[in-house]
Coordinates of C-alpha atoms in Angstrom, one line a residue:
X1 CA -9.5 -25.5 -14.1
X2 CA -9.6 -25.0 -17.8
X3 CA -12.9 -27.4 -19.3
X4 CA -10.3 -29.3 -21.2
X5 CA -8.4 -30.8 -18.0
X6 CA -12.0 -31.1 -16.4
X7 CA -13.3 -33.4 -19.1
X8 CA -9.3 -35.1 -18.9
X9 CA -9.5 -35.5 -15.3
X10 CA -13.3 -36.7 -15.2
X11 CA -12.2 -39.1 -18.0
X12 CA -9.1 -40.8 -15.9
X13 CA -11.7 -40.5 -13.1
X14 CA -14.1 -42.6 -15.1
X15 CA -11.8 -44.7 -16.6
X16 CA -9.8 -45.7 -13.3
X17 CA -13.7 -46.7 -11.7
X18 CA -14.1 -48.8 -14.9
X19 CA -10.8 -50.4 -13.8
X20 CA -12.0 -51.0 -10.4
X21 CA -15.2 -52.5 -11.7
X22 CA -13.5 -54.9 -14.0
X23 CA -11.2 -56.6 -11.2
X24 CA -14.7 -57.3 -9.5
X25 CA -16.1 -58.6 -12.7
X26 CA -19.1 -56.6 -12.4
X27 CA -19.8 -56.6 -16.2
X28 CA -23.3 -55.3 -16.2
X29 CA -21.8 -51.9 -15.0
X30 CA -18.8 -52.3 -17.5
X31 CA -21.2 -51.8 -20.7
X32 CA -23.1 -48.8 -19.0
X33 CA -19.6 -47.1 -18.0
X34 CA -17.2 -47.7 -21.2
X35 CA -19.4 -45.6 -23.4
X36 CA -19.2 -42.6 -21.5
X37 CA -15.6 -42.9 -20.8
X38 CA -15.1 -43.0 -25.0
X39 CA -17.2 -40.3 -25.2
X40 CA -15.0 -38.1 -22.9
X41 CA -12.0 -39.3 -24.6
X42 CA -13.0 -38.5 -27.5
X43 CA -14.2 -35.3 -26.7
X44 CA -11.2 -33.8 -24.8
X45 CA -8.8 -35.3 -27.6
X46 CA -10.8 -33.9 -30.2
X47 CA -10.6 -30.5 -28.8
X48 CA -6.8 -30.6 -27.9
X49 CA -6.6 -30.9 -32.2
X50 CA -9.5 -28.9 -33.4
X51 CA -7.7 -26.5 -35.1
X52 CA -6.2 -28.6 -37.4
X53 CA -9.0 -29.7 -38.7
X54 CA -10.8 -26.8 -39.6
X55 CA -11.3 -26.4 -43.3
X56 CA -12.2 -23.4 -45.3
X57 CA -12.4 -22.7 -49.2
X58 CA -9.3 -22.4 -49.4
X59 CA -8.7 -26.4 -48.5
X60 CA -10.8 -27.2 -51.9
X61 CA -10.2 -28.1 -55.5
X62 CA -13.0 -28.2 -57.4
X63 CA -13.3 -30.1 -60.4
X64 CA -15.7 -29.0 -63.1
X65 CA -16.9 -31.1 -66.8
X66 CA -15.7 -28.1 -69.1
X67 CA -18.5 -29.3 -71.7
X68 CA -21.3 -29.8 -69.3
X69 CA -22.7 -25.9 -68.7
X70 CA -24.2 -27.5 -65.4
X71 CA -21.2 -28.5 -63.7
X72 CA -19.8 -25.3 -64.5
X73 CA -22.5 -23.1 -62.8
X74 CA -22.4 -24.8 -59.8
X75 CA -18.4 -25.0 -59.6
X76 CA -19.1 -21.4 -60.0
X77 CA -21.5 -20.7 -57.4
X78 CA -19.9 -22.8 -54.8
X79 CA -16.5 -21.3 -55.5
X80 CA -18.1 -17.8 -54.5
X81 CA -20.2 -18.6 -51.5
X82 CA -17.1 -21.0 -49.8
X83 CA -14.4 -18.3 -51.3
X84 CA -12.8 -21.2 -53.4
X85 CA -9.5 -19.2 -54.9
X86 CA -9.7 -19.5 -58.8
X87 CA -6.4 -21.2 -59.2
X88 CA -8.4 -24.1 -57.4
X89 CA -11.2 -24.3 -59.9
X90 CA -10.5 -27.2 -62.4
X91 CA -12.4 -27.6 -65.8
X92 CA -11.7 -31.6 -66.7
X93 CA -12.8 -33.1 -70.0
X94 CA -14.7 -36.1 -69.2
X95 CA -17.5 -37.9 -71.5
X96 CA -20.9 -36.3 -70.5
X97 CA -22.8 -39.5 -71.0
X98 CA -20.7 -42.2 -69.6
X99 CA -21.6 -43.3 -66.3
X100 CA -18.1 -45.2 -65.7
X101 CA -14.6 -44.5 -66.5
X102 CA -12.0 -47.1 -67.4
X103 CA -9.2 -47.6 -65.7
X104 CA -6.8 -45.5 -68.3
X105 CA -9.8 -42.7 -68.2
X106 CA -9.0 -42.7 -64.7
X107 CA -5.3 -42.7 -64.9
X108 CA -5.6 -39.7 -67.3
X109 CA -7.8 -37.7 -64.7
X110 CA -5.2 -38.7 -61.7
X111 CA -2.6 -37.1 -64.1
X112 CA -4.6 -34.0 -65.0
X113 CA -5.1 -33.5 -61.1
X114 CA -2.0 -34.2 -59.6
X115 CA -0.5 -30.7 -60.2
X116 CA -3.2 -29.0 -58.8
X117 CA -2.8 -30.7 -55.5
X118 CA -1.0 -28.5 -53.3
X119 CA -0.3 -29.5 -49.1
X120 CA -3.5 -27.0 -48.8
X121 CA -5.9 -28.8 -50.8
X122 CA -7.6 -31.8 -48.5
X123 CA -11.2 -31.7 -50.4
X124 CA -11.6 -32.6 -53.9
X125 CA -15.6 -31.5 -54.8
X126 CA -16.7 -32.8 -58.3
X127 CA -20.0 -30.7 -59.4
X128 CA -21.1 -33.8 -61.9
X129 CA -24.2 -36.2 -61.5
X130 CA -21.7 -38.6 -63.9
X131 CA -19.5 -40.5 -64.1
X132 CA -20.2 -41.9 -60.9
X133 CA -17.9 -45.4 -61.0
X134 CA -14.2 -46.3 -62.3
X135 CA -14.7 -49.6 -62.8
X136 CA -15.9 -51.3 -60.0
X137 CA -15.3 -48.9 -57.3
X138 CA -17.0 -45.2 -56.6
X139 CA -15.4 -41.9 -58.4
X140 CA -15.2 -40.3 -54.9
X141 CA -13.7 -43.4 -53.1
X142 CA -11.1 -43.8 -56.7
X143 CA -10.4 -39.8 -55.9
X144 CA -9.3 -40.3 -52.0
X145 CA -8.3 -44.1 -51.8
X146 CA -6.5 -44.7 -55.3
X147 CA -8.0 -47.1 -57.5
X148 CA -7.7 -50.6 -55.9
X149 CA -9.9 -53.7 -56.8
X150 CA -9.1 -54.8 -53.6
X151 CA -11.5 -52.0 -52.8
X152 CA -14.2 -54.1 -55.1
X153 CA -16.4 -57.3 -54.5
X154 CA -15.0 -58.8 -57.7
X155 CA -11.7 -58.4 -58.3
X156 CA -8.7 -61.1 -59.4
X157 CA -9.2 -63.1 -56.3
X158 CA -13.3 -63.3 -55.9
X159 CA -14.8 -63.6 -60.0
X160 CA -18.4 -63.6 -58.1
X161 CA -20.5 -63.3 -55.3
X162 CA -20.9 -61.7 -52.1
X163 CA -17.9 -60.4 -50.5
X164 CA -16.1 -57.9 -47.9
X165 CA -13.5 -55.5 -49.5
X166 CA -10.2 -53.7 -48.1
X167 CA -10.8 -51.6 -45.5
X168 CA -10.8 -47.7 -45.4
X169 CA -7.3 -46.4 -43.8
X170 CA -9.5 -43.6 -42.7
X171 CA -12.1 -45.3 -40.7
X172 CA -12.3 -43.9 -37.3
X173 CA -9.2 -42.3 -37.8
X174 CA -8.3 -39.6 -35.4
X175 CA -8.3 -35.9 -36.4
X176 CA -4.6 -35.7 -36.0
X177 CA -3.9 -38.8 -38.3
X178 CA -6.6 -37.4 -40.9
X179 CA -4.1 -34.2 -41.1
X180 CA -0.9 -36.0 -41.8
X181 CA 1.6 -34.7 -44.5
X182 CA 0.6 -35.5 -47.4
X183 CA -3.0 -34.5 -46.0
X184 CA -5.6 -37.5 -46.7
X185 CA -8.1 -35.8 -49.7
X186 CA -11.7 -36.3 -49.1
X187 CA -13.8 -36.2 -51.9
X188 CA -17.5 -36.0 -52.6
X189 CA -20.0 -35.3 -55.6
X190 CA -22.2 -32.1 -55.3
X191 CA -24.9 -31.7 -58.0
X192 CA -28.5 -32.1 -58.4
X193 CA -31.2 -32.5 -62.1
X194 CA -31.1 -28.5 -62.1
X195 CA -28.9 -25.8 -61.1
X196 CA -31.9 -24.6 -58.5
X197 CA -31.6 -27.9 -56.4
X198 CA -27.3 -27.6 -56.5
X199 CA -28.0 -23.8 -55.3
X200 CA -30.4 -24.7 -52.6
X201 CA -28.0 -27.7 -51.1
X202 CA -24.9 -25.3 -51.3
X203 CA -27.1 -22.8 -49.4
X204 CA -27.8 -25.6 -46.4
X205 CA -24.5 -26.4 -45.8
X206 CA -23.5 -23.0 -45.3
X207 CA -26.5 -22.2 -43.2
X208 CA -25.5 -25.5 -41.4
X209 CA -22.4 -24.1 -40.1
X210 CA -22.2 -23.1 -36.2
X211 CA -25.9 -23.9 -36.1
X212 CA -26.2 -25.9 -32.8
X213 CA -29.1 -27.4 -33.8
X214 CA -32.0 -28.7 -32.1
X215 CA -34.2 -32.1 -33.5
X216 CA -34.1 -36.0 -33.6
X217 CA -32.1 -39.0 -35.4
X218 CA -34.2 -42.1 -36.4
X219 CA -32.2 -45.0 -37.1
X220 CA -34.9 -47.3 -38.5
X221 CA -35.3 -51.1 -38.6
X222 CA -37.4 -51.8 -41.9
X223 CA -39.3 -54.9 -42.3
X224 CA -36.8 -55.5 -45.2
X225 CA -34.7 -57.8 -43.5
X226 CA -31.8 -58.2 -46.2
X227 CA -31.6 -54.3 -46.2
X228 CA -31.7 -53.6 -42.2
X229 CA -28.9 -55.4 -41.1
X230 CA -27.4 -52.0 -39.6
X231 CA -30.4 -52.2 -36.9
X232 CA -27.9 -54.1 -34.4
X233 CA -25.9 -50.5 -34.4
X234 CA -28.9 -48.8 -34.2
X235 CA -30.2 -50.2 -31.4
X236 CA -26.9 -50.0 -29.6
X237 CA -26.1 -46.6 -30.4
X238 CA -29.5 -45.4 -29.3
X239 CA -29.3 -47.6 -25.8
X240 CA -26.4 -46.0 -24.9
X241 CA -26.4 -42.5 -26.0
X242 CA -30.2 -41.5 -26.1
X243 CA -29.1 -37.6 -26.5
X244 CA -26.5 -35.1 -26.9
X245 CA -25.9 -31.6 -27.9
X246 CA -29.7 -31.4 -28.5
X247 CA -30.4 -34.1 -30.8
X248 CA -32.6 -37.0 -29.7
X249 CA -32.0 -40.2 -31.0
X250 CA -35.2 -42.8 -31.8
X251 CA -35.0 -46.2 -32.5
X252 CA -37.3 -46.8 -34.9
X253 CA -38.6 -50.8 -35.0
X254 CA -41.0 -50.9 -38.2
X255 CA -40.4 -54.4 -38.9
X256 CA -43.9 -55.4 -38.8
X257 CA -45.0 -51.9 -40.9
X258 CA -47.5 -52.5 -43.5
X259 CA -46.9 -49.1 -45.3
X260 CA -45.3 -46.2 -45.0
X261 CA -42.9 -45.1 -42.5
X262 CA -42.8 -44.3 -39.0
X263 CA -40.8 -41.2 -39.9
X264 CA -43.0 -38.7 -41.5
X265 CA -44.1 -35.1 -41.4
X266 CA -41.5 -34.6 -38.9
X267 CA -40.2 -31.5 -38.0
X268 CA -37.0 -30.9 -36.9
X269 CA -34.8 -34.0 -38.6
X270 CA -31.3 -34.3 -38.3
X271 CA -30.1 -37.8 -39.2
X272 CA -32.1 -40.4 -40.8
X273 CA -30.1 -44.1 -41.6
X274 CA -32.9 -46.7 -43.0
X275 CA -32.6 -49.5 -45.3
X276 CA -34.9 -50.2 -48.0
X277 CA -35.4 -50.2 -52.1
X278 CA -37.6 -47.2 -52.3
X279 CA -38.0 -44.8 -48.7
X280 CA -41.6 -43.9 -48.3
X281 CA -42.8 -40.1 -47.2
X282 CA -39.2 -38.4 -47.4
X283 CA -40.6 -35.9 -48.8
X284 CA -43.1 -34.9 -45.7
X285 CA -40.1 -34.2 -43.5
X286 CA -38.5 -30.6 -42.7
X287 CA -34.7 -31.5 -42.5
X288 CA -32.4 -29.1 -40.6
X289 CA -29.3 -28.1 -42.2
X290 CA -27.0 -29.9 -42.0
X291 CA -28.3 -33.0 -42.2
X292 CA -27.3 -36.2 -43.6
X293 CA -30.0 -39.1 -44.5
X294 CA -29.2 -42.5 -46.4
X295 CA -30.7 -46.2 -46.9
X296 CA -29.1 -49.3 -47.2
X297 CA -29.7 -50.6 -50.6
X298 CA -27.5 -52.2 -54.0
X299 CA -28.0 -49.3 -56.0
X300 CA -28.7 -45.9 -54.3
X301 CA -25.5 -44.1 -56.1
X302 CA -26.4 -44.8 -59.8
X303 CA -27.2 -41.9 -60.6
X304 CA -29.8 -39.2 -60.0
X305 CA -32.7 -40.8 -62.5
X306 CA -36.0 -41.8 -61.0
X307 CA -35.4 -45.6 -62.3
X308 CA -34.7 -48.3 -60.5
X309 CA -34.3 -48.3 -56.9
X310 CA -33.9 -45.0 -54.6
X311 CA -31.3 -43.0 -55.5
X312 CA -29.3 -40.9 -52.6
X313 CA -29.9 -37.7 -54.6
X314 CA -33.5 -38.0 -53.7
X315 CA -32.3 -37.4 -50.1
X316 CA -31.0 -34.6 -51.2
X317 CA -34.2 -32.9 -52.6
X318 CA -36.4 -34.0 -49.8
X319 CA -33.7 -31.1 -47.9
X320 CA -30.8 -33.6 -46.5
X321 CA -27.5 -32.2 -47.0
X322 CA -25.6 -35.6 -47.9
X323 CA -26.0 -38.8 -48.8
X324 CA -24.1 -42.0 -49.8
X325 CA -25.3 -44.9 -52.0
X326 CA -23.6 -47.6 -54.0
X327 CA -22.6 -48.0 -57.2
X328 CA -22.6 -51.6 -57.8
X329 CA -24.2 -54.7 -56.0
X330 CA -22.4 -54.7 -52.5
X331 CA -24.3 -56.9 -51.1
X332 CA -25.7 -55.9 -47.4
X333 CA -22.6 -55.7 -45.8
X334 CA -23.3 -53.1 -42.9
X335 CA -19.1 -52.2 -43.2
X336 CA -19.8 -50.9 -46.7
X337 CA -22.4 -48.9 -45.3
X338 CA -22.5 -45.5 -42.9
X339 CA -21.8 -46.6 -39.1
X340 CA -24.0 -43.9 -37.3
X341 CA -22.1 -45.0 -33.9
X342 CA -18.9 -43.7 -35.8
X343 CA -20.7 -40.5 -37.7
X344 CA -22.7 -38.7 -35.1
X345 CA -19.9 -38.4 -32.6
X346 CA -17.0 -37.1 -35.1
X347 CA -19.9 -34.6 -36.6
X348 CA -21.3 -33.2 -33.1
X349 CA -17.9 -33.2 -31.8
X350 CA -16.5 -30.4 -34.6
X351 CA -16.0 -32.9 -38.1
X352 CA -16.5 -31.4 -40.9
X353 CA -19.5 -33.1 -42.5
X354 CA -17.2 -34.9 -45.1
X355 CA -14.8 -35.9 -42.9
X356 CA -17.1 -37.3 -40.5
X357 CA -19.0 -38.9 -43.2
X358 CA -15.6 -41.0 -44.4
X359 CA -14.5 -41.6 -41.2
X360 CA -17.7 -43.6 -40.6
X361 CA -17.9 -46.3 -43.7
X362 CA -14.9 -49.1 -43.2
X363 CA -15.3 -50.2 -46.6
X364 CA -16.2 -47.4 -48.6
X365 CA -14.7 -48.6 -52.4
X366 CA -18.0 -49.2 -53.7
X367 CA -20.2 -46.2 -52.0
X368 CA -20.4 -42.6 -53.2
X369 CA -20.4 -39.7 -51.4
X370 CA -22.6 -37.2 -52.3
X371 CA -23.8 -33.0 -50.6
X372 CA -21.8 -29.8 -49.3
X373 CA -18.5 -31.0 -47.8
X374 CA -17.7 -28.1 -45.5
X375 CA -20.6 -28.0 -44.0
X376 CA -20.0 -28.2 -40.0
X377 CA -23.2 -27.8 -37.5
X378 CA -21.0 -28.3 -34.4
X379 CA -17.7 -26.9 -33.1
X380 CA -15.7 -29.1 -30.6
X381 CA -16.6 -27.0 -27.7

């Protein structure tokens, strides 16, 4: 029998015993059992439409600041190393200093894209540091979404305070949904201070791909209590799927932490989710490639300066592959955040790393998404 009716069959199997167990009402077995019966789902259904989902070069438009001799260079490099045809390479003219674009800068730049957006084209890569916002809501989440201040905290129905915002039409969405005509277009920020650090992330991504790899996930409850309110998934997530395709996953409790982190000098790191201002000992870590790191936290996509609180680019030189941050106060809603119980199985299961990063934040308008798009560790086999 052909592994793909197996894991079928095993997963009616599974399922139909689930369905056996809930007319007895034994729920203690139900939460052990539903996971794995997702899990198989998933995995045969993500296999049946794998092909579909397989991107290449040739699915990216890249968009370049034609002033900005930067954003150039690395539009350039990563056009040649991910065979990006030229008639895909886009030179926009956008303010170098402005960190945010009104609303008729914005409109302008939809208009300057729009012809350029052939039924191939499902990833839209800006090589720019800024601007990072349109208004109130992320450049990359204004590029795939549309600008929407329902999308936004404040908007014409909340003036202040904390509050949720639409939801993502591409959360959790399945592969064959993600590659409906018109295709959805993911889009995500690649940069870095220097044309050495873009190089050097471009390089991982590509070495990420078909990898296989081997090393742990820490999903890490910080003894900042306003910025761990993930920890719930964490826990979850690791309690019921402890390891897979040789990664390890650690629950990490450093609530009553001093200093420093539990996660240090470690060797062989694939996914790190934290949540605090400023992450401590990054930097001692050897990340595989591949990976993908962030931390909850108001301000982590302003920017790439040292100011302030932690930006997600410093992921990215401590040898993460992508990031996401916020770009404005968001308060610590974990929806607005990366949901690790969504992320790791898309990505191990074949995703793309952008499209299993999107898929995995439900209210994404105010987070930006930042690293090598293509990069794709895992096939769905």
């Amino acid at each position: 029998m052909p592994i793909f009716r197996q894991r079928q069959a095993l997963a009616g199997l599974l399922l139909f015993k689930a369905t056996f167990i809930i007319r007895h009402r034994d729920i203690s077995v139900i939460k052990r059992l539903l996971p794995f019966v997702l899990l198989f789902a998933m995995s045969f259904s993500i296999q049946a439409d794998d092909t579909h989902s397989m991107l290449t070069g040739k699915n990216v438009l890249i968009l370049y600041k034609k002033d900005d001799i930067l954003s150039k260079k690395i539009a350039a490099y990563y056009a040649d190393k991910r065979s990006v045809p030229s008639s895909q390479q886009l030179g926009i003219q956008l303010d170098s200093n402005s960190s945010t674009l009104s609303r008729s800068q914005f409109n302008q730049l939809e208009k300057t894209i729009q012809p350029h957006l052939s039924k191939n084209i499902k990833v839209i890569l800006l090589t720019w540091t800024k601007p990072y916002r349109v208004k109130c809501m992320s450049i990359t989440s204004a590029v795939t979404l549309g600008f929407d201040e329902q999308y936004c905290s404040h908007n014409a129905d909340h003036q202040t305070g904390c509050h949720p915002t639409k939801n993502s039409p591409l959360f959790n969405i399945s592969r064959s949904k993600a590659n409906q005509s018109p295709p959805w277009r993911l889009s995500m920020m690649l940069s870095g201070e220097n044309f050495e650090q873009a190089k050097a992330l471009i390089d991982r991504g590509i070495e990420a791909d078909g990898s296989d790899p081997v090393g742990d996930a820490y999903l890490v409850r910080t003894q900042d209590a306003n910025r761990s309110t993930r920890w719930p998934i964490f826990k979850q997530l690791v309690s019921l799927w402890p390891r897979y395709k040789g990664i390890t996953l650690h629950y990490v409790d450093d609530r009553y932490r001093v200093k420093g982190s539990s996660v240090n000098h470690k060797n062989q790191l694939m996914f790190y989710f934290t949540g605090l201002p400023q992450v401590p000992d990054i930097n001692t870590n050897h990340y595989l490639p591949g990976a993908i790191a962030d931390h909850l936290t108001s301000a982590g996509g302003n920017g790439i300066g040292e100011g302030g609180q932690m930006k997600t680019y410093r992921w990215l030189e401590a040898g993460a592959t992508a990031s996401y941050g916020t770009v404005i106060e968001p308060c610590n809603y974990p929806e607005k955040f990366p949901n690790p119980r969504i992320l790791l199985p898309n990505y191990m299961t074949g995703d793309h790393l952008i499209q299993a990063y999107w898929k995995s934040v439900q209210q994404p308008g105010e987070g930006l998404f930042v690293g090598e798009p293509l990069a794709r560790p895992w096939s769905a086999k």
